[in-house]
Amino acid sequence: MRDVEMRQLFDEDPNRFKKFSIQSNPVLVDFSKNRVIEQTLSLLFNLAKAAEVEKWRDKMFAGEIVNSTEQRSALHTALRSPVHTHVSKEIDTELASMERLCNKLHHGKWLSYKDTPIKDIVVIGIGGSYLGPKLASEALTHFTQKGIKIHFVANVDAHLLDEVLKDIAPEDTLFVVVSKSFSTQETTANAETAAAWLREKSGIRRSVHKQFVAITSNAEAAKSFGIDSDHILNMWDWVGGRYSLWSTVGFPLALQIGMQNFRSLLTGAYTMDKHFQTAPLDKNLPVIMGLLGVWYINFLGMPHHAVLPYDHRLRSLPSYLQQLDMESNGKGVTRDGKRANYNTGPIIFGDAGTNGQHSFHQLLHQGALTVPCDFIGFSKAEHDHKNHHEILLSNMLAQSQAMMMGRSRKETIELLASYNITGKMVKDLSLHMTFPGNRPSNTIMCESLTPATLGALLALYEHKVFVQGIIWNINSFDQMGVELGKTLTSKILPAMQSDKELSSADCSTQALLDYIRKNS
Ligand code: F6P
């Protein structure tokens, strides 16, 4: 397949789109612009069978321990399932608490220390306790309840917190601290500074009690922080941070869009869960997308993947998928404790179209690396500027077409001739202006961006990542790679805050620390 040209495959088979696209409502995935033929896919399905993808999928849905290193199940699918499971009761309790708190705020009954109703929500959290709610909040901005404004603070860099605090009034604001552990350094630092700000501005020590909510599995830490136990929503150890949007982590989103819309998000994700559980492998979208990724990474040597949503509202999707994919499958040791002697998770990057076209798409079209892409678009827009939407989607179709077809040297020479460019100029320019093409992409389309379509789309990617993790025989549900940096920070920080030498520092780290001390 290395030498097979997709362009030729399309010429030979006018039914290629029909054969290589699947609609599972509300999502249509066109995977015809990939370097595969039916035989390729059938061999890849054999690989999925050999890796027992279906068996592992059923184990995950049944709540068996699939996170072997932490001895946990991964039950994010139970959070959106109407079917009764052994955790349904706990989920219903938290959904009821979310509903109660949402109603209190939406009915203007959540009052500040000045007895004024809350209008601004500041969400403090990082990683999985931030990326999902932030993405969904931007994506579903059209569903925002009247009068509510939401702000996100993730980075410990206080330039951000300062900016947000400047934008809000203490008597308007509810702070929602999202942290499964309630010990993440960035989140606790931001939460403490925000609490100190609220106390100072209000002159009331207990203002935190009224105007802070915690989403956590460490209720004790939240209580010691000063948060009212009525304002603490529970998170469970069977939900990983990056899979947690569907849990109480979605509470700020529910405040923004209302509980009914939040429930539609869950229903949309459930639709994709059902599809993943019941569709045969050769009709199963997460399986197909997962296998195509494996095909490029392990067979054709393409370890990158670009995510290109042609919708401004999904501008944070690449960052969300970076965590989902790279924190899940960025592992080099197999489930049975051996070093993997093959590549695993890809490098994910991307941006909203058409912005990327004016920057990194150059590499996607003509770079020495070939980068498989996902284009994502919605046929309907939520604004009245029809021509903008037509321009946007035409660009999306043109990009995937250009990547697939390219423009041969011969076609380029003909084009130059049509501009009356001849002789040496043609020789000089034609190769630079040639597009190699044969660059693979999926195009994912939905009718409009709603809570339900967003739910289905994110669940599609969750399961794609799961399928790949099973094929690579790695545990997609732990994240031990984030620990070493945290440990070293805890050694460097005390040195930064004093004049002491760093014990056991390399000369580079020591010199950089000295530079900071000298110039701060
Ligand atoms: O450092 C990585 C990580 O553990 C993520 O997996 C997690 O989503 C994030 O930090 C935030 O953790 P917490 O919700 O405990 O603050």
XYZ file of C-alpha atoms and ligand atoms in Angstrom:
536
model
C 0.000 0.000 0.000
C 3.011 2.294 0.400
C 2.993 3.098 -3.290
C -0.745 3.071 -3.886
C -2.166 6.456 -4.817
C -5.544 7.332 -3.311
C -6.238 9.420 -6.369
C -6.076 6.308 -8.475
C -8.293 4.400 -6.031
C -10.937 7.112 -6.428
C -10.604 7.020 -10.227
C -11.065 3.274 -10.245
C -14.009 3.140 -7.868
C -16.833 5.690 -8.017
C -18.404 3.931 -5.024
C -15.427 4.550 -2.778
C -17.275 7.049 -0.570
C -20.191 4.655 -0.176
C -17.884 1.793 0.755
C -15.704 3.760 3.119
C -18.094 5.949 5.069
C -20.452 5.190 7.927
C -23.275 7.186 9.396
C -24.124 6.369 12.956
C -26.456 9.129 14.022
C -25.667 11.899 14.667
C -22.183 11.373 13.184
C -21.073 10.704 9.622
C -17.480 9.580 9.178
C -16.029 9.613 5.683
C -12.833 7.563 5.780
C -12.591 7.101 2.025
C -9.603 9.461 1.788
C -7.348 6.953 3.526
C -4.647 4.761 2.076
C -6.647 1.593 2.394
C -8.507 -0.869 0.246
C -11.051 -3.417 1.493
C -8.324 -6.005 2.026
C -6.316 -3.600 4.211
C -9.297 -3.052 6.465
C -10.132 -6.713 6.613
C -6.549 -7.464 7.755
C -6.821 -4.689 10.332
C -10.087 -6.180 11.611
C -8.202 -9.445 12.056
C -5.683 -7.534 14.150
C -8.511 -6.149 16.313
C -9.885 -9.660 16.762
C -6.453 -11.026 17.661
C -6.029 -8.276 20.241
C -9.495 -9.157 21.644
C -10.785 -5.603 21.330
C -14.397 -6.746 21.781
C -13.609 -8.748 24.915
C -11.785 -5.776 26.479
C -14.561 -3.394 25.453
C -17.106 -5.590 27.232
C -14.853 -5.764 30.294
C -14.649 -1.977 30.415
C -18.411 -1.527 30.099
C -18.996 -4.193 32.772
C -16.818 -2.301 35.249
C -14.051 -4.917 35.416
C -10.563 -3.760 36.364
C -9.115 -2.452 33.087
C -6.739 -0.010 34.775
C -4.340 -2.690 35.945
C -1.608 -0.541 37.515
C -4.090 1.279 39.739
C -6.440 -1.702 40.099
C -9.468 0.339 39.027
C -12.307 0.071 36.614
C -12.949 2.807 34.040
C -16.668 3.395 34.233
C -17.113 6.731 32.490
C -19.660 5.013 30.232
C -21.876 4.271 33.272
C -22.172 8.030 33.821
C -24.165 8.403 30.635
C -26.002 5.103 30.627
C -29.741 4.859 31.347
C -29.182 1.139 31.991
C -28.869 0.224 35.658
C -25.342 -0.641 36.842
C -23.842 -1.168 40.294
C -22.827 2.527 40.379
C -26.154 3.957 39.153
C -27.353 4.898 42.633
C -24.216 6.946 43.396
C -24.483 8.647 40.003
C -28.152 9.519 40.492
C -27.408 11.036 43.910
C -24.777 13.350 42.449
C -26.940 14.249 39.431
C -29.712 15.191 41.872
C -27.286 17.403 43.841
C -26.143 19.016 40.594
C -29.750 19.671 39.650
C -30.536 21.160 43.070
C -27.547 23.521 42.910
C -28.256 24.445 39.261
C -31.866 25.312 40.115
C -30.741 27.403 43.054
C -28.474 29.440 40.785
C -30.809 29.649 37.794
C -33.717 30.798 39.966
C -31.581 33.604 41.375
C -31.579 32.003 44.808
C -27.833 31.484 45.159
C -26.969 34.672 46.973
C -23.607 36.212 47.670
C -22.364 37.686 50.947
C -24.197 40.857 49.847
C -27.409 38.911 49.201
C -27.094 39.545 45.456
C -27.664 36.687 42.972
C -24.637 34.940 41.457
C -23.933 35.693 37.783
C -20.280 34.815 37.198
C -18.823 31.331 37.532
C -15.049 30.957 37.853
C -13.919 27.381 37.301
C -10.555 26.487 38.833
C -9.029 23.185 37.742
C -6.433 21.736 35.377
C -5.961 18.758 33.023
C -9.051 16.566 32.965
C -10.662 18.826 35.547
C -10.520 21.679 33.043
C -10.134 20.678 29.411
C -13.493 18.904 29.008
C -15.632 21.584 30.720
C -13.750 24.347 28.880
C -14.166 22.679 25.478
C -17.860 21.956 26.087
C -18.468 25.434 27.465
C -17.070 27.021 24.280
C -18.722 24.483 22.005
C -22.166 25.006 23.534
C -22.031 28.724 23.984
C -25.376 28.979 22.154
C -27.040 27.094 24.965
C -25.831 29.453 27.713
C -28.518 30.344 30.258
C -29.394 34.013 30.314
C -27.211 36.199 32.502
C -24.491 33.627 33.214
C -20.848 34.212 32.425
C -18.233 31.505 32.840
C -14.463 31.898 33.238
C -11.753 29.237 33.448
C -8.509 29.346 35.416
C -6.125 26.425 34.893
C -2.555 27.673 34.669
C -0.776 28.496 37.919
C 0.635 31.498 36.099
C -1.205 34.238 37.993
C -1.329 36.500 34.935
C -4.440 34.489 34.123
C -6.054 34.581 37.563
C -5.369 38.319 37.811
C -7.033 38.869 34.445
C -10.149 36.950 35.525
C -10.356 38.645 38.926
C -10.222 42.026 37.200
C -13.213 41.000 35.136
C -15.554 40.009 37.979
C -17.140 41.479 41.092
C -16.843 39.517 44.348
C -20.577 39.812 45.036
C -21.426 38.285 41.602
C -19.165 35.296 41.668
C -19.226 31.603 42.443
C -15.892 29.747 42.399
C -16.025 26.086 41.384
C -12.858 24.216 42.326
C -12.584 21.036 40.294
C -9.954 18.615 41.509
C -10.374 14.895 41.930
C -7.431 14.786 44.345
C -7.840 18.299 45.767
C -4.059 18.320 46.003
C -3.009 19.413 42.515
C -0.491 22.200 43.057
C -1.775 24.569 40.369
C -5.406 24.189 41.422
C -4.817 24.606 45.144
C -2.588 27.661 44.558
C -5.261 29.298 42.352
C -8.072 28.350 44.738
C -6.215 29.738 47.767
C -5.463 33.021 46.017
C -9.080 33.315 44.829
C -10.369 32.579 48.356
C -8.021 35.177 49.849
C -9.280 37.698 47.258
C -12.907 36.966 48.100
C -12.268 37.240 51.847
C -10.389 40.493 51.409
C -12.952 42.096 49.080
C -15.949 40.984 51.135
C -14.328 41.513 54.504
C -16.104 38.293 55.523
C -14.090 35.231 56.425
C -16.931 32.822 55.764
C -17.663 34.152 52.260
C -15.839 31.077 50.916
C -18.438 28.931 52.640
C -21.197 30.508 50.520
C -19.402 31.196 47.271
C -17.201 28.168 46.681
C -18.112 24.742 45.351
C -15.761 21.755 45.240
C -15.916 18.831 42.834
C -13.651 16.211 44.352
C -13.171 12.720 45.700
C -11.303 14.251 48.651
C -14.189 15.854 50.554
C -12.119 16.185 53.725
C -9.577 18.459 52.003
C -12.395 20.557 50.532
C -13.981 20.940 53.960
C -10.666 21.982 55.526
C -10.380 24.534 52.741
C -13.566 26.089 54.115
C -16.146 24.821 51.628
C -19.654 24.059 52.887
C -20.329 20.293 52.792
C -23.559 21.048 50.937
C -21.395 22.518 48.169
C -19.151 19.480 47.737
C -19.961 17.170 44.841
C -18.397 13.757 44.761
C -16.067 12.299 42.137
C -15.237 8.627 42.030
C -11.977 6.738 41.616
C -13.528 4.764 38.744
C -13.584 7.897 36.544
C -10.254 9.079 35.164
C -9.706 12.847 34.964
C -9.653 12.954 31.167
C -12.853 10.873 30.990
C -14.690 12.912 33.617
C -16.702 15.549 31.733
C -19.736 13.277 32.171
C -19.426 13.272 35.944
C -19.811 16.080 38.480
C -16.829 17.644 36.679
C -19.485 18.741 34.194
C -21.226 20.757 36.940
C -19.915 24.172 35.764
C -21.109 23.269 32.275
C -24.536 22.354 33.688
C -24.604 25.745 35.402
C -23.867 27.354 32.050
C -26.198 25.404 29.755
C -28.771 24.020 32.201
C -29.280 20.503 33.472
C -31.526 19.472 30.595
C -28.846 20.273 28.039
C -26.232 18.550 30.202
C -28.406 15.437 30.170
C -28.603 15.673 26.344
C -24.801 15.661 26.264
C -24.877 12.408 28.246
C -27.517 10.944 25.933
C -25.424 11.817 22.885
C -22.411 10.057 24.365
C -24.597 7.064 25.227
C -25.672 6.829 21.558
C -22.013 6.389 20.611
C -21.445 3.934 23.483
C -24.264 1.759 22.121
C -22.829 1.965 18.638
C -19.374 0.960 19.927
C -20.872 -1.922 21.920
C -23.146 -3.326 19.250
C -21.893 -2.506 15.738
C -19.846 -5.261 14.091
C -16.147 -4.426 13.786
C -16.404 -3.522 10.099
C -19.212 -1.015 10.794
C -17.857 0.257 14.092
C -16.624 3.862 13.951
C -14.295 3.907 16.987
C -12.828 0.574 15.854
C -12.255 1.813 12.300
C -10.779 5.145 13.401
C -8.572 3.369 15.947
C -7.346 0.851 13.378
C -6.616 3.541 10.792
C -4.441 5.271 13.393
C -2.596 2.008 14.076
C -2.190 1.490 10.318
C -0.465 4.841 9.910
C 1.613 4.748 13.089
C 2.812 1.155 13.023
C 2.690 0.148 9.369
C 3.286 3.328 7.365
C 5.484 5.169 9.904
C 3.338 8.277 10.432
C 3.400 9.059 14.156
C 1.469 12.359 14.093
C -2.202 13.172 13.914
C -3.783 16.558 13.187
C -7.220 17.480 14.519
C -8.829 20.188 12.389
C -12.280 21.283 13.532
C -13.806 23.658 11.004
C -15.802 25.395 13.706
C -14.539 28.148 15.947
C -16.599 26.743 18.822
C -14.420 23.616 18.778
C -11.144 25.541 18.901
C -10.191 23.766 22.143
C -10.803 20.287 20.731
C -7.125 19.762 19.778
C -6.009 20.529 23.376
C -8.754 18.302 24.800
C -7.728 15.444 22.503
C -4.079 15.979 23.328
C -4.800 15.023 26.915
C -7.317 12.317 26.050
C -5.017 10.629 23.556
C -1.489 11.435 24.699
C -2.080 10.967 28.445
C -3.940 7.724 27.705
C -1.697 6.137 25.101
C 1.633 7.899 25.593
C 3.055 4.743 27.216
C 6.028 2.556 26.361
C 5.386 -0.419 28.642
C 2.808 -3.113 27.944
C 0.057 -4.267 30.291
C 2.171 -7.301 31.111
C 5.143 -5.166 32.110
C 7.351 -5.417 29.026
C 8.878 -2.593 27.056
C 6.814 -2.077 23.879
C 9.056 -2.501 20.838
C 6.674 -0.566 18.578
C 5.310 2.964 18.497
C 2.220 3.745 20.529
C 0.208 6.978 20.898
C 0.623 9.653 18.213
C 1.587 13.295 18.630
C -1.717 15.154 18.436
C -1.910 18.749 17.347
C -4.261 21.024 15.479
C -6.262 24.207 15.385
C -9.631 25.437 14.219
C -9.988 25.827 10.486
C -9.418 27.993 8.600
C -6.759 29.463 10.947
C -4.403 26.510 10.532
C -4.470 26.892 6.745
C -2.507 30.094 7.140
C 0.157 28.487 9.269
C 0.961 24.779 9.676
C -1.060 23.436 6.725
C 1.999 24.217 4.590
C 3.670 21.234 6.237
C 0.531 19.123 5.900
C 0.504 19.732 2.125
C 4.178 19.735 1.204
C 6.241 18.746 4.233
C 8.542 15.734 4.180
C 6.373 14.170 6.896
C 2.926 12.824 6.098
C 0.408 13.658 8.829
C -3.015 11.970 8.840
C -5.770 14.465 9.665
C -9.304 14.553 11.017
C -11.507 17.263 9.550
C -14.626 18.010 11.582
C -17.515 20.139 10.344
C -21.203 20.923 10.849
C -23.539 21.465 7.930
C -25.614 24.039 9.843
C -24.361 27.128 11.616
C -25.901 28.966 14.543
C -25.444 32.412 12.997
C -27.172 34.228 10.153
C -24.135 34.822 7.949
C -24.744 32.038 5.454
C -21.884 33.060 3.165
C -19.345 32.754 6.029
C -20.441 29.211 6.672
C -20.251 28.352 2.989
C -16.720 29.766 2.807
C -15.732 27.835 5.934
C -17.019 24.479 4.729
C -15.739 24.959 1.171
C -12.310 25.467 2.651
C -12.644 22.294 4.686
C -13.608 20.224 1.649
C -10.855 21.843 -0.426
C -8.200 21.003 2.174
C -9.022 17.308 2.383
C -9.330 17.136 -1.394
C -5.993 18.884 -1.893
C -4.305 16.564 0.584
C -5.668 13.500 -1.154
C -5.207 14.562 -4.791
C -2.156 16.746 -4.634
C -1.002 18.357 -7.872
C 1.471 16.442 -10.013
C 4.558 17.933 -11.637
C 2.888 17.563 -15.024
C -0.246 19.389 -13.882
C 1.898 22.099 -12.322
C 3.845 22.617 -15.568
C 0.547 22.866 -17.456
C -0.706 25.403 -14.931
C 2.454 27.489 -15.309
C 2.072 27.351 -19.083
C -1.475 28.692 -18.727
C 0.070 31.686 -16.930
C 2.519 32.059 -19.850
C 5.410 31.047 -17.657
C 7.908 29.072 -19.708
C 11.558 28.101 -19.953
C 13.877 28.240 -16.952
C 11.172 29.637 -14.657
C 9.149 26.459 -15.160
C 12.167 24.348 -14.286
C 12.872 26.484 -11.216
C 9.328 26.655 -9.910
C 7.483 23.532 -10.929
C 8.844 21.231 -8.250
C 8.248 23.816 -5.509
C 4.693 24.178 -6.727
C 4.003 20.461 -6.926
C 1.845 18.877 -4.212
C 2.681 15.232 -3.512
C -0.870 14.455 -2.338
C -1.790 10.982 -1.117
C -2.130 12.456 2.383
C -4.808 10.688 4.382
C -7.729 12.198 6.241
C -11.074 11.403 7.832
C -13.931 13.863 7.546
C -16.390 13.828 10.412
C -19.669 15.632 9.808
C -22.752 16.327 11.885
C -25.755 18.460 11.158
C -25.303 20.951 13.985
C -23.255 21.358 17.114
C -25.624 20.487 19.961
C -25.074 18.917 23.382
C -26.017 15.537 21.903
C -23.678 15.746 18.886
C -20.836 16.948 21.095
C -21.433 14.019 23.444
C -21.360 11.557 20.554
C -18.238 13.117 19.048
C -16.241 13.028 22.285
C -17.345 9.471 23.059
C -16.214 8.492 19.550
C -12.708 9.751 20.319
C -12.684 8.179 23.803
C -13.430 4.777 22.301
C -10.984 5.255 19.444
C -8.242 5.835 22.021
C -9.433 2.778 23.957
C -9.280 0.544 20.853
C -5.732 1.662 20.132
C -4.652 1.102 23.743
C -5.930 -2.478 23.541
C -4.136 -3.130 20.252
C -0.890 -1.748 21.680
C -1.479 -3.780 24.845
C -1.023 -0.774 27.118
C -3.032 0.574 30.038
C -4.795 3.683 28.718
C -6.133 4.662 32.134
C -3.131 5.592 34.260
C -0.781 8.584 33.848
C 2.428 7.812 35.692
C 4.416 9.966 33.288
C 3.192 13.121 35.018
C 4.705 12.194 38.390
C 8.457 12.744 38.060
C 8.065 16.402 37.140
C 5.799 16.920 40.146
C 8.385 15.308 42.469
C 11.233 17.435 41.118
C 9.119 20.614 41.400
C 8.648 19.861 45.076
C 12.474 19.883 45.431
C 13.117 22.956 43.297
C 10.373 25.144 44.793
C 11.851 25.310 48.342
C 15.247 26.159 46.804
C 13.618 28.871 44.676
C 11.991 30.312 47.786
C 15.298 30.397 49.725
C 18.978 30.892 49.007
C 19.828 27.251 49.426
C 21.689 25.227 46.812
C 19.649 22.615 45.039
C 20.745 19.253 46.367
C 21.710 16.851 43.572
C 21.001 19.319 40.761
C 22.701 19.073 37.381
C 24.689 22.181 36.453
C 22.123 23.324 33.879
C 19.207 23.303 36.330
C 21.329 24.981 39.023
C 22.516 27.713 36.626
C 18.987 28.425 35.421
C 17.776 28.651 39.017
C 20.626 31.064 39.758
C 19.624 33.151 36.751
C 16.019 33.355 37.996
C 17.121 34.293 41.516
C 19.519 36.946 40.245
C 17.083 38.501 37.785
C 13.748 38.273 39.557
O -1.200 15.680 36.275
C -2.120 14.976 35.519
C -3.442 14.871 36.182
O -3.375 13.924 37.183
C -4.537 14.541 35.182
O -4.635 13.222 34.861
C -5.719 15.113 35.855
O -6.769 15.252 34.954
C -5.153 16.421 36.350
O -3.853 16.109 36.751
C -5.909 17.100 37.449
O -5.988 16.332 38.597
P -6.986 16.692 39.760
O -8.373 16.599 39.228
O -6.725 15.683 40.845
O -6.676 18.086 40.226
